[in-house]
mmCIF file of C-alpha atoms and ligand atoms in Angstrom:
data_model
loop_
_atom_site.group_PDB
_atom_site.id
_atom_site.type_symbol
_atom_site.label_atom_id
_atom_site.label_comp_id
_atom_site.label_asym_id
_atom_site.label_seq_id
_atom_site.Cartn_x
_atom_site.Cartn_y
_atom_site.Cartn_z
ATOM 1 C CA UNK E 1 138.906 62.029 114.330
ATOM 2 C CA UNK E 2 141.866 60.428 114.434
ATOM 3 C CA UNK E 3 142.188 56.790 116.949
ATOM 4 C CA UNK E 4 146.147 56.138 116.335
ATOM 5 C CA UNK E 5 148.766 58.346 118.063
ATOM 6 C CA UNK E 6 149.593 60.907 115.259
ATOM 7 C CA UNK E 7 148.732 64.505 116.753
ATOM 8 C CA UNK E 8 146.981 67.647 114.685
ATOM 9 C CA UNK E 9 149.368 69.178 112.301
ATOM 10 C CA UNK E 10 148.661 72.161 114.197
ATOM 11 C CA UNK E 11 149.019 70.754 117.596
ATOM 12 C CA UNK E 12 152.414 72.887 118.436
ATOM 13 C CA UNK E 13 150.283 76.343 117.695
ATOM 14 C CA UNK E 14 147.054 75.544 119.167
ATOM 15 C CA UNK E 15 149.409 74.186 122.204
ATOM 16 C CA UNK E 16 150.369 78.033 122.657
ATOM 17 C CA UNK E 17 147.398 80.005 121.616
ATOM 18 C CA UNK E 18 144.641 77.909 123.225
ATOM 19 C CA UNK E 19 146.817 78.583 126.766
ATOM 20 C CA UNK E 20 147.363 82.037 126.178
ATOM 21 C CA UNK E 21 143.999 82.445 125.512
ATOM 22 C CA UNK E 22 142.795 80.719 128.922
ATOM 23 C CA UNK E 23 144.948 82.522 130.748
ATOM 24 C CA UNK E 24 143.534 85.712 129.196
ATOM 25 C CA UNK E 25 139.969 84.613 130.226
ATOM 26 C CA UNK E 26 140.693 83.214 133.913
ATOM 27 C CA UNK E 27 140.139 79.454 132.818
ATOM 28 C CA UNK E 28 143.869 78.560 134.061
ATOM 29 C CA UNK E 29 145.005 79.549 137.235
ATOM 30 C CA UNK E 30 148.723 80.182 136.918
ATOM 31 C CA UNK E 31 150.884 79.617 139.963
ATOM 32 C CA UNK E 32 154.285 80.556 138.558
ATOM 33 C CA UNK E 33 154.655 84.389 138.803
ATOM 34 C CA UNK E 34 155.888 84.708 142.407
ATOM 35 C CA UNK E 35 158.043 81.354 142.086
ATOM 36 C CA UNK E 36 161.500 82.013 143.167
ATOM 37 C CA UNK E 37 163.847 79.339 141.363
ATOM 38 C CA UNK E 38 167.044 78.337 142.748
ATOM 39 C CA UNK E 39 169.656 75.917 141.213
ATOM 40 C CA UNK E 40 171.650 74.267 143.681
ATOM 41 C CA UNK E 41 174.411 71.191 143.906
ATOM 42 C CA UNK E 42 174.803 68.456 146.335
ATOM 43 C CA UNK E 43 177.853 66.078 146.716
ATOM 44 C CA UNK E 44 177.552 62.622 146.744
ATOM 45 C CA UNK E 45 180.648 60.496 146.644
ATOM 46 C CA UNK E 46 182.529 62.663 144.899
ATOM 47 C CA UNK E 47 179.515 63.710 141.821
ATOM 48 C CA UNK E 48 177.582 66.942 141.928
ATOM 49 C CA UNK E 49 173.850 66.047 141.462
ATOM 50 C CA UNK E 50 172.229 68.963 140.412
ATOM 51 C CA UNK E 51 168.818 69.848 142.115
ATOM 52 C CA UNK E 52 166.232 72.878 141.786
ATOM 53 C CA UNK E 53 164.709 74.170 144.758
ATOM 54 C CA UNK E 54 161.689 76.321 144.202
ATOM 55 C CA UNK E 55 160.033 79.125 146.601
ATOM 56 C CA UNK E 56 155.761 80.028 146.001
ATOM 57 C CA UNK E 57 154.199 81.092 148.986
ATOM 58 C CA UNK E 58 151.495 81.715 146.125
ATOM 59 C CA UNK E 59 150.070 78.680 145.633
ATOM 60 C CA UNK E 60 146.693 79.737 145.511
ATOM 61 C CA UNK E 61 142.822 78.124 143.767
ATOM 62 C CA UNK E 62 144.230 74.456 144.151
ATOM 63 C CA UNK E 63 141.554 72.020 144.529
ATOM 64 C CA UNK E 64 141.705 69.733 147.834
ATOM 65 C CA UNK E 65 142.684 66.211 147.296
ATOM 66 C CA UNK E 66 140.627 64.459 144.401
ATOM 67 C CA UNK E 67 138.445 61.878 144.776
ATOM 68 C CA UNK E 68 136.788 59.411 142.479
ATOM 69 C CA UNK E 69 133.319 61.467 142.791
ATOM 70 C CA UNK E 70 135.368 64.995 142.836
ATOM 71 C CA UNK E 71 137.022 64.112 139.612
ATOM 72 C CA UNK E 72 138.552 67.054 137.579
ATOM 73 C CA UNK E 73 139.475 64.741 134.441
ATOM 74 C CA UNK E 74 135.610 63.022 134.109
ATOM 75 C CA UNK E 75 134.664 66.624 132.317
ATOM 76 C CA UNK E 76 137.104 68.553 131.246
ATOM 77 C CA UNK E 77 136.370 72.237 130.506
ATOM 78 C CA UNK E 78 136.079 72.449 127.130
ATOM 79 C CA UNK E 79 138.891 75.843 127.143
ATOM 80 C CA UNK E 80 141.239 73.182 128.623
ATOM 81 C CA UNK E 81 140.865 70.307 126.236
ATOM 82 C CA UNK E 82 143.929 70.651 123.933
ATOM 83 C CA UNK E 83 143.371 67.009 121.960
ATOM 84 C CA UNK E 84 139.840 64.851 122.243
ATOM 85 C CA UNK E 85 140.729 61.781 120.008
ATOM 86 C CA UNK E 86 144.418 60.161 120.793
ATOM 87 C CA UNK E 87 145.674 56.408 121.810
ATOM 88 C CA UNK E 88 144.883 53.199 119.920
ATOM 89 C CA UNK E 89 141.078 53.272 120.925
ATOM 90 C CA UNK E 90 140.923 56.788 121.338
ATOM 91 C CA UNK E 91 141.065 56.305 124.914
ATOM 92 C CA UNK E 92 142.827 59.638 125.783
ATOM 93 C CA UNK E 93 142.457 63.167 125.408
ATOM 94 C CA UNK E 94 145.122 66.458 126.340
ATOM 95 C CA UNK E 95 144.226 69.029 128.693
ATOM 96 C CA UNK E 96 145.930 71.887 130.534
ATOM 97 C CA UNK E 97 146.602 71.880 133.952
ATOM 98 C CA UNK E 98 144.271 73.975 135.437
ATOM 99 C CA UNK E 99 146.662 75.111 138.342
ATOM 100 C CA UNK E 100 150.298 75.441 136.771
ATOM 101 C CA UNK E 101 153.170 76.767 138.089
ATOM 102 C CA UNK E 102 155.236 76.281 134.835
ATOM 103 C CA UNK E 103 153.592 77.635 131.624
ATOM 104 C CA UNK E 104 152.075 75.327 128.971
ATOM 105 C CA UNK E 105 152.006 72.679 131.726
ATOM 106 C CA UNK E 106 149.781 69.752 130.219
ATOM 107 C CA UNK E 107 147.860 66.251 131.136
ATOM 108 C CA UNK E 108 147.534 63.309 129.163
ATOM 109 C CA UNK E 109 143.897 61.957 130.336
ATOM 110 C CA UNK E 110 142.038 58.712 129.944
ATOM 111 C CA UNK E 111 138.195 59.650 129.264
ATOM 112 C CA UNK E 112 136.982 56.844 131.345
ATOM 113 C CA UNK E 113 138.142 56.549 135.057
ATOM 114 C CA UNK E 114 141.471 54.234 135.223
ATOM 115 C CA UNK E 115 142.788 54.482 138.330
ATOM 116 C CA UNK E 116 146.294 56.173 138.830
ATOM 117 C CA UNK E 117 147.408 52.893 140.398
ATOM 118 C CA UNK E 118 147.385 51.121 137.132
ATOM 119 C CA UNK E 119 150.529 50.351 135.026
ATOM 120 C CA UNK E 120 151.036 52.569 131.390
ATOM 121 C CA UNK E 121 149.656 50.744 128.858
ATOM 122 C CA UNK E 122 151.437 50.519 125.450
ATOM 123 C CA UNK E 123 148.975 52.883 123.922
ATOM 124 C CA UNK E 124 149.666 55.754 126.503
ATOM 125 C CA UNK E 125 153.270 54.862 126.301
ATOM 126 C CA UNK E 126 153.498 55.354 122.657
ATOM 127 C CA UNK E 127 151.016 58.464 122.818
ATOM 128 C CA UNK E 128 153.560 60.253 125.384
ATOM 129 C CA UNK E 129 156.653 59.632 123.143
ATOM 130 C CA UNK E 130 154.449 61.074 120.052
ATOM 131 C CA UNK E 131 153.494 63.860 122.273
ATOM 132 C CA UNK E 132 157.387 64.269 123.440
ATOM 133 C CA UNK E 133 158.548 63.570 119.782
ATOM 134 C CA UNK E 134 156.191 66.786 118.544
ATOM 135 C CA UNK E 135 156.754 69.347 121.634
ATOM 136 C CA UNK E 136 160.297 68.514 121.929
ATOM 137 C CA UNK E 137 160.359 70.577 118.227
ATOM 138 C CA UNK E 138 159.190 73.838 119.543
ATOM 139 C CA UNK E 139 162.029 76.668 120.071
ATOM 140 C CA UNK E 140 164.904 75.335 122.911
ATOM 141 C CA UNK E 141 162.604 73.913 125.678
ATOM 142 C CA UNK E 142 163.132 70.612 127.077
ATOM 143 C CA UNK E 143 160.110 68.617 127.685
ATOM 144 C CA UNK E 144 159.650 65.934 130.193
ATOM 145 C CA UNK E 145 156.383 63.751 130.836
ATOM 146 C CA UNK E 146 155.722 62.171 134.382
ATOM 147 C CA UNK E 147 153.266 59.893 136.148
ATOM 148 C CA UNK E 148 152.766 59.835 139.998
ATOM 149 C CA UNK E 149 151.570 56.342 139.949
ATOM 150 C CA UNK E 150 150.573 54.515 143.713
ATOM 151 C CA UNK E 151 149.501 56.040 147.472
ATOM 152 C CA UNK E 152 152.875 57.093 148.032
ATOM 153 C CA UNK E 153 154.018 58.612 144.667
ATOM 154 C CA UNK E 154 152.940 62.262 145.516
ATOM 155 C CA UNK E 155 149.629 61.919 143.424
ATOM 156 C CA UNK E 156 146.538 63.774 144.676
ATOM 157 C CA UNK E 157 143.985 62.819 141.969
ATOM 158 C CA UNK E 158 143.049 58.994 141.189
ATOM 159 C CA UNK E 159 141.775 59.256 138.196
ATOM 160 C CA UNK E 160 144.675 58.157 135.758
ATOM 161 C CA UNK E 161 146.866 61.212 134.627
ATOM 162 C CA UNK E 162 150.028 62.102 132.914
ATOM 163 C CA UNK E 163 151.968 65.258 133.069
ATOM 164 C CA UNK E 164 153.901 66.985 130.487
ATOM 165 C CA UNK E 165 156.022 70.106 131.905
ATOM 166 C CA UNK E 166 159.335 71.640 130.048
ATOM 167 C CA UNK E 167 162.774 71.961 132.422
ATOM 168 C CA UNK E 168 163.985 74.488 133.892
ATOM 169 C CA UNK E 169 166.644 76.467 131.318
ATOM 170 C CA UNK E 170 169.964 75.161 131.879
ATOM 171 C CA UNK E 171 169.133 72.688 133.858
ATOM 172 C CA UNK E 172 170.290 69.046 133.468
ATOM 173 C CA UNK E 173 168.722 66.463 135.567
ATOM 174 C CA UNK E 174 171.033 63.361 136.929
ATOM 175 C CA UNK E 175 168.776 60.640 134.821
ATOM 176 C CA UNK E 176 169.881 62.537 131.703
ATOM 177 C CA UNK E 177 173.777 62.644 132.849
ATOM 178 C CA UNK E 178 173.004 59.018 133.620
ATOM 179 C CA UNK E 179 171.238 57.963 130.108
ATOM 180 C CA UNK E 180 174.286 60.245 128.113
ATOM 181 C CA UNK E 181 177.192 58.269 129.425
ATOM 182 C CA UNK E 182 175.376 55.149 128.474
ATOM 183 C CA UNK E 183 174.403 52.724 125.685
ATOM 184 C CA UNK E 184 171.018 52.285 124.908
ATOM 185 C CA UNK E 185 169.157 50.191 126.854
ATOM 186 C CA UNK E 186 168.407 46.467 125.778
ATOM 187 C CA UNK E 187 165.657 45.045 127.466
ATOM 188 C CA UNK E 188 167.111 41.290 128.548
ATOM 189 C CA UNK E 189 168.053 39.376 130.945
ATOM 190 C CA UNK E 190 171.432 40.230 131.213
ATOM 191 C CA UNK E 191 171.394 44.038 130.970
ATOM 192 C CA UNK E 192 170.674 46.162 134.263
ATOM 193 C CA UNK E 193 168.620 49.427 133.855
ATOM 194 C CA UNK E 194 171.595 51.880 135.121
ATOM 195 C CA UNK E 195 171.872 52.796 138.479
ATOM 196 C CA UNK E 196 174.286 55.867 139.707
ATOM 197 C CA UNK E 197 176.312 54.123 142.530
ATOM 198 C CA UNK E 198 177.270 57.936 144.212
ATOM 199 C CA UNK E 199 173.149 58.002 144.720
ATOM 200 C CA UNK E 200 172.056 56.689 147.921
ATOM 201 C CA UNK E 201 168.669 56.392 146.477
ATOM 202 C CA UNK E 202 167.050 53.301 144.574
ATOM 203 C CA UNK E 203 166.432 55.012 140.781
ATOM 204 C CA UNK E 204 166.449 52.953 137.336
ATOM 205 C CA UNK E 205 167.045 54.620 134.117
ATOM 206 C CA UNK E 206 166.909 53.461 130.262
ATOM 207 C CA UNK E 207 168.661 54.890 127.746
ATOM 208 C CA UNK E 208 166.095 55.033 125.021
ATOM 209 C CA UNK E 209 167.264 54.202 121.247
ATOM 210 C CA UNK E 210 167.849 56.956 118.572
ATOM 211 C CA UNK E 211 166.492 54.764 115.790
ATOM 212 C CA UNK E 212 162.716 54.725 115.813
ATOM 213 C CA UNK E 213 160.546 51.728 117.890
ATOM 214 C CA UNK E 214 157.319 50.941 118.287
ATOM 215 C CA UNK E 215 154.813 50.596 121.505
ATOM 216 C CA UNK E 216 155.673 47.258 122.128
ATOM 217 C CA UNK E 217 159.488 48.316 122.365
ATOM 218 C CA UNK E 218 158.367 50.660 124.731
ATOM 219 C CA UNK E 219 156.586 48.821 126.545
ATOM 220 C CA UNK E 220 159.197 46.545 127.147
ATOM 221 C CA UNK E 221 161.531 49.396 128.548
ATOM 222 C CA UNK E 222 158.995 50.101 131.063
ATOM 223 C CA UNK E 223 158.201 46.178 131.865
ATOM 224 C CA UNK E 224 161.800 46.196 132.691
ATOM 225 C CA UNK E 225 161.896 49.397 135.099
ATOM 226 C CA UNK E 226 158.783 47.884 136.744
ATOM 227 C CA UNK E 227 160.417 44.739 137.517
ATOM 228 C CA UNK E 228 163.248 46.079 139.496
ATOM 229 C CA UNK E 229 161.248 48.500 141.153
ATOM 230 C CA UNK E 230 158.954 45.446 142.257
ATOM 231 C CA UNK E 231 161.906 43.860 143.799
ATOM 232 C CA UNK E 232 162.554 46.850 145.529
ATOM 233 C CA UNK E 233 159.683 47.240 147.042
ATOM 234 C CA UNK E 234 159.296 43.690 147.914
ATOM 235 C CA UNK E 235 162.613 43.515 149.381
ATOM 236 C CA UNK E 236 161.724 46.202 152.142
ATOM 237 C CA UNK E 237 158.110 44.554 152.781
ATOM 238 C CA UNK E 238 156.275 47.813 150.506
ATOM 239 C CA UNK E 239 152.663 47.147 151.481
ATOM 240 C CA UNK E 240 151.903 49.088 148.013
ATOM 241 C CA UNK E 241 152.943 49.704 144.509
ATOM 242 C CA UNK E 242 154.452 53.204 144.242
ATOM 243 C CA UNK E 243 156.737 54.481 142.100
ATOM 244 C CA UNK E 244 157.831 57.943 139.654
ATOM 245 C CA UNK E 245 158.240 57.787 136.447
ATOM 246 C CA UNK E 246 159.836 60.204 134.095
ATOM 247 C CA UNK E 247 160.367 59.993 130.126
ATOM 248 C CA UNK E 248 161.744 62.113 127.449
ATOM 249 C CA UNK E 249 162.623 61.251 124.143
ATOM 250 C CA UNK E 250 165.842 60.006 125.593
ATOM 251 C CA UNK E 251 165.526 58.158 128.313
ATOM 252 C CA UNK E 252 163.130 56.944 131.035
ATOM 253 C CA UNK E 253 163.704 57.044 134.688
ATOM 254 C CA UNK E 254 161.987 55.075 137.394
ATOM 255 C CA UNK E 255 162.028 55.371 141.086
ATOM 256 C CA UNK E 256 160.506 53.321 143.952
ATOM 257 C CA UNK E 257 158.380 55.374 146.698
ATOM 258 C CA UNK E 258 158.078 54.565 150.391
ATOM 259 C CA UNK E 259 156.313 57.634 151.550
ATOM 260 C CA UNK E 260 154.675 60.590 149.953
ATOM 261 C CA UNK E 261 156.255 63.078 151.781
ATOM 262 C CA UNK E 262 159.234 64.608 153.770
ATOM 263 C CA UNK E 263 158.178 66.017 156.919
ATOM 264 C CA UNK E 264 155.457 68.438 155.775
ATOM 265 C CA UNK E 265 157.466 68.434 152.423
ATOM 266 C CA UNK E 266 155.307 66.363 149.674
ATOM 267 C CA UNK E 267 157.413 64.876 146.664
ATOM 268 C CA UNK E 268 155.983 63.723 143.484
ATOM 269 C CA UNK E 269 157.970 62.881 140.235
ATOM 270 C CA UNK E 270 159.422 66.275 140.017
ATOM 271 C CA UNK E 271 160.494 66.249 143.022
ATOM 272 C CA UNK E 272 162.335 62.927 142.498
ATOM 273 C CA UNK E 273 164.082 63.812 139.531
ATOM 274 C CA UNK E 274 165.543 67.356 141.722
ATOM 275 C CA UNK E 275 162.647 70.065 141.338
ATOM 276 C CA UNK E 276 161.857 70.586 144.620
ATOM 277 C CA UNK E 277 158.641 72.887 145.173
ATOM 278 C CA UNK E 278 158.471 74.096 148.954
ATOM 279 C CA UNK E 279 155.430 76.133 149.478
ATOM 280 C CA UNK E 280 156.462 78.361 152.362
ATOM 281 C CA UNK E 281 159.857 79.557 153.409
ATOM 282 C CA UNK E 282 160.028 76.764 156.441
ATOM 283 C CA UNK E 283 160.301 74.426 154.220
ATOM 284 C CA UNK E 284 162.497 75.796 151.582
ATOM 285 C CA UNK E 285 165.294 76.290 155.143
ATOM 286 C CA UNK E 286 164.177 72.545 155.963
ATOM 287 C CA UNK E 287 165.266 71.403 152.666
ATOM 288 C CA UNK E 288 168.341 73.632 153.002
ATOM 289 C CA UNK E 289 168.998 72.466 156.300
ATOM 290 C CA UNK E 290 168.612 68.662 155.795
ATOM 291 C CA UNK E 291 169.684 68.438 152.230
ATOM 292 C CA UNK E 292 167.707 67.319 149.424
ATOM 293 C CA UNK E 293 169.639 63.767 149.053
ATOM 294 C CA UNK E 294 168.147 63.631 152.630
ATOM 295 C CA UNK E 295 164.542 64.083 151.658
ATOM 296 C CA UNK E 296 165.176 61.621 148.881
ATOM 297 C CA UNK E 297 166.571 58.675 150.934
ATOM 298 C CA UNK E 298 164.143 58.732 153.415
ATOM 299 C CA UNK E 299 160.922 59.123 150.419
ATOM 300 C CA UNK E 300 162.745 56.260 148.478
ATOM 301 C CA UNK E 301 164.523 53.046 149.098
ATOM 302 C CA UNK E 302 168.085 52.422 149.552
ATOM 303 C CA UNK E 303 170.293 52.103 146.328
ATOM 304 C CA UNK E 304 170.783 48.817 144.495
ATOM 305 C CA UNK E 305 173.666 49.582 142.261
ATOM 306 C CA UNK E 306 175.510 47.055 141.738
ATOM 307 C CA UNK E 307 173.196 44.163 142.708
ATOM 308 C CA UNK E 308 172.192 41.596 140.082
ATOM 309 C CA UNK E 309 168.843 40.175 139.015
ATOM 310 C CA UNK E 310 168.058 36.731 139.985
ATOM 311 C CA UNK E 311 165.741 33.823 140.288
ATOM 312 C CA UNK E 312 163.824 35.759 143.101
ATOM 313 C CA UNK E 313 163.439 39.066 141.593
ATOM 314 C CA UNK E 314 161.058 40.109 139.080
HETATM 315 P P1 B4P G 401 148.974 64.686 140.610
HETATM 316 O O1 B4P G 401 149.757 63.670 139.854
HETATM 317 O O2 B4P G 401 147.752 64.137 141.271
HETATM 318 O O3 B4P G 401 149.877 65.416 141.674
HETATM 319 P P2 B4P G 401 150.926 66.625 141.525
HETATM 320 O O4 B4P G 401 151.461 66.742 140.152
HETATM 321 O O5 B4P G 401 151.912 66.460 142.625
HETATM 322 O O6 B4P G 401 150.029 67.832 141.772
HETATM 323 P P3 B4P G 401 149.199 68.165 143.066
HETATM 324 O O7 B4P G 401 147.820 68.466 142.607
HETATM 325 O O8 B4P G 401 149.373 67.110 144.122
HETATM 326 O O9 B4P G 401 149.832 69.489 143.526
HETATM 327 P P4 B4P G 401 151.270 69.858 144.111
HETATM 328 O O10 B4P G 401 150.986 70.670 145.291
HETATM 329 O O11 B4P G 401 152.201 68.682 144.220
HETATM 330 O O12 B4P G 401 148.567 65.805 139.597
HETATM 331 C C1 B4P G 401 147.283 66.318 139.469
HETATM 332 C C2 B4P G 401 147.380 67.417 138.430
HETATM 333 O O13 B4P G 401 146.056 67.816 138.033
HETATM 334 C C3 B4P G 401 148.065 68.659 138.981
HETATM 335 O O14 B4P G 401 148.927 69.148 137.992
HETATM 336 C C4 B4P G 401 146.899 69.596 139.214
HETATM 337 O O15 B4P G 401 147.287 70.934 139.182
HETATM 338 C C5 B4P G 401 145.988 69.210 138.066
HETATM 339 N N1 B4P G 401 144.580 69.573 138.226
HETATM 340 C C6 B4P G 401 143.849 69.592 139.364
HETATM 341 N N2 B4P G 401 142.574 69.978 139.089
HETATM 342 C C7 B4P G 401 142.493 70.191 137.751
HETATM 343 C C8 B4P G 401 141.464 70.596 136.848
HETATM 344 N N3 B4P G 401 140.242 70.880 137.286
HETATM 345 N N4 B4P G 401 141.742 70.688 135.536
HETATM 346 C C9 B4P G 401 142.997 70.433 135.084
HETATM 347 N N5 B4P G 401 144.023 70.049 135.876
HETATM 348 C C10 B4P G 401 143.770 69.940 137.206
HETATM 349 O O16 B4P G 401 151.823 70.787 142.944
HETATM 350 C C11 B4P G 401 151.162 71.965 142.571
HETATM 351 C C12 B4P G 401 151.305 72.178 141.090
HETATM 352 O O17 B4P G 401 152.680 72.352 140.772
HETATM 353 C C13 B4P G 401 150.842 71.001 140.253
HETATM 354 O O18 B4P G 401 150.363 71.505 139.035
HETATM 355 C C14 B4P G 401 152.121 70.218 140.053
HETATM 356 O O19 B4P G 401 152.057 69.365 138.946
HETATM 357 C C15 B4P G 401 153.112 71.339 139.894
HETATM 358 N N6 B4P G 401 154.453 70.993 140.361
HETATM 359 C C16 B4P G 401 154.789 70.139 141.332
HETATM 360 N N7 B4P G 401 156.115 70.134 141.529
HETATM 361 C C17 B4P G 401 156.616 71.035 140.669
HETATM 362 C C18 B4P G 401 157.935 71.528 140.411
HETATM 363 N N8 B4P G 401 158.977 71.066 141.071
HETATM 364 N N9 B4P G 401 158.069 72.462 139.457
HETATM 365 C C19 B4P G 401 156.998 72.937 138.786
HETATM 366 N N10 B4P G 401 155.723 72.554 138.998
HETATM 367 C C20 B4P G 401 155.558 71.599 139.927
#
């Protein structure tokens, strides 16, 4: 049993073989079949931003939104528990997602109920950059990890949850062209996460350092993404704490929620870092229609490029 964040030395294998074999005996649902991916760019001031809009009418066996007594995470199936013992107590285990639309699509879990509204701690923090460390090995895939946290993040279960999914081939989401044209980040006083100014949406990114760090480092990074997002929220009178947050081995990306949804059109973390899942056709010609950096601006806050911390923020 291991209670630090180092993974099984076979964790990569059983990764692929314990999914196949739960597809093969109906314990995951897969979604993705049908899905009809398109790769699409929008001009803003002068940059592309490059989005992915996704069709599946399909989207069949989902549960209805979780509650604390309807829990999927309090006992997971034992053909979907990847990892029992991870995080500094051995707080956490890894499951599949029973309902994915992209293979291999994972959760991080907390064993006891923590509410999604919570902060990371250090200990998941470090246990999703092991996690992205080790996956981020296998063949060419890119691996992200996300958490939906607050009301209006896109989140449908409460009990605490992170999400590991691999990016579309090709596809290069604006945080990373942010994070590559950048020096990594140095959490101080002084230094502003980076903010795209051609984005009309509040988003704050971190450049994460090659060298190696520790949890508190990390930590740190994500204090710092917190803080501005707390601003923004309590410069537009938020009456909750919602936010998306992305990481990869590279960089993190934060971004400030005022509503859940577009429309009929719900965004989640995904959704905020330009995967866009519509789940019928009306909505795929809505997004068309109004534009993605539409649904974005009106499921975010306005952009504070530009502005400086001071006494009264965070
Ligand atoms: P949440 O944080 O609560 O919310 P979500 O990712 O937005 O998923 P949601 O359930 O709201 O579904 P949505 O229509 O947005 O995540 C809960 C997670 O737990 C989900 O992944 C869910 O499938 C999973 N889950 C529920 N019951 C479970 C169980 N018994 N055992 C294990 N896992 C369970 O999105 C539908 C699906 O598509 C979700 O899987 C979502 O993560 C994924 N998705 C959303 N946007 C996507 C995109 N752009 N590209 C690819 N996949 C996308």
């Amino acid at each position: 049993m291991s209670t630090d964040y180092s993974l099984p030395s076979d964790f990569n294998e059983t990764l692929v073989s314990k999914y196949d074999e739960a597809i093969a005996n109906g314990h995951i649902n897969f979604n993705g079949e049908l899905a009809v991916n398109e790769k699409i760019q929008e001009l803003a001031e002068g940059t592309n931003i490059n989005f992915q809009l996704t069709l599946l009418e399909s989207l069949v066996h989902r549960p209805e939104k979780g509650d604390k007594e309807l829990d999927p995470f309090a006992n997971p199936e034992p053909e979907l528990t990847i990892v029992d013992h991870l995080g500094k107590k051995d707080e956490l285990k890894l499951v599949y997602n029973k309902f994915p639309v992209v293979p291999y699509h994972f959760l991080l879990i907390t064993k006891d109920y923590v509410s999604q509204n919570t902060p990371l701690s250090a200990s998941e923090l470090m246990s999703m950059y092991t996690i992205l460390k080790n996956v981020q090995t296998q063949n060419d895939d890119e691996w992200f990890s996300f958490y939906n946290c607050g009301p209006e993040s896109g989140a449908s279960q409460p009990h605490k949850h992170v999400q590991f999914m691999t990016l579309p081939k090709g596809f290069i989401p604006f945080p990373q062209l942010i994070a590559m044209k950048s020096e990594p980040f140095l959490p101080n006083d002084k230094t502003e996460p980076l903010q795209d100014g051609a984005l009309p949406f509040a988003h704050f990114v971190a450049r994460l350092p090659d060298s190696d760090f520790d949890e508190d480092d990390l930590s740190l990074f994500f204090a710092s993404l917190l803080q501005r997002t707390l601003t923004t929220l309590r410069e537009h009178d938020a009456t909750h704490i919602s936010y998306n947050f992305i990481m990869t081995t590279k960089y993190m990306l934060m971004v400030p929620r005022s509503k859940a949804s577009y429309k009929n059109l719900g965004i989640n973390s995904c959704g905020a870092m330009g995967l866009i899942l519509c789940k019928n056709n009306d909505l795929l010609q809505m997004v068309k229609e109004d534009s993605v950096l539409t649904v974005l601006t009106d499921v975010c806050f306005p952009s504070s490029a530009g502005q400086k911390s001071d006494e009264y923020s965070y």
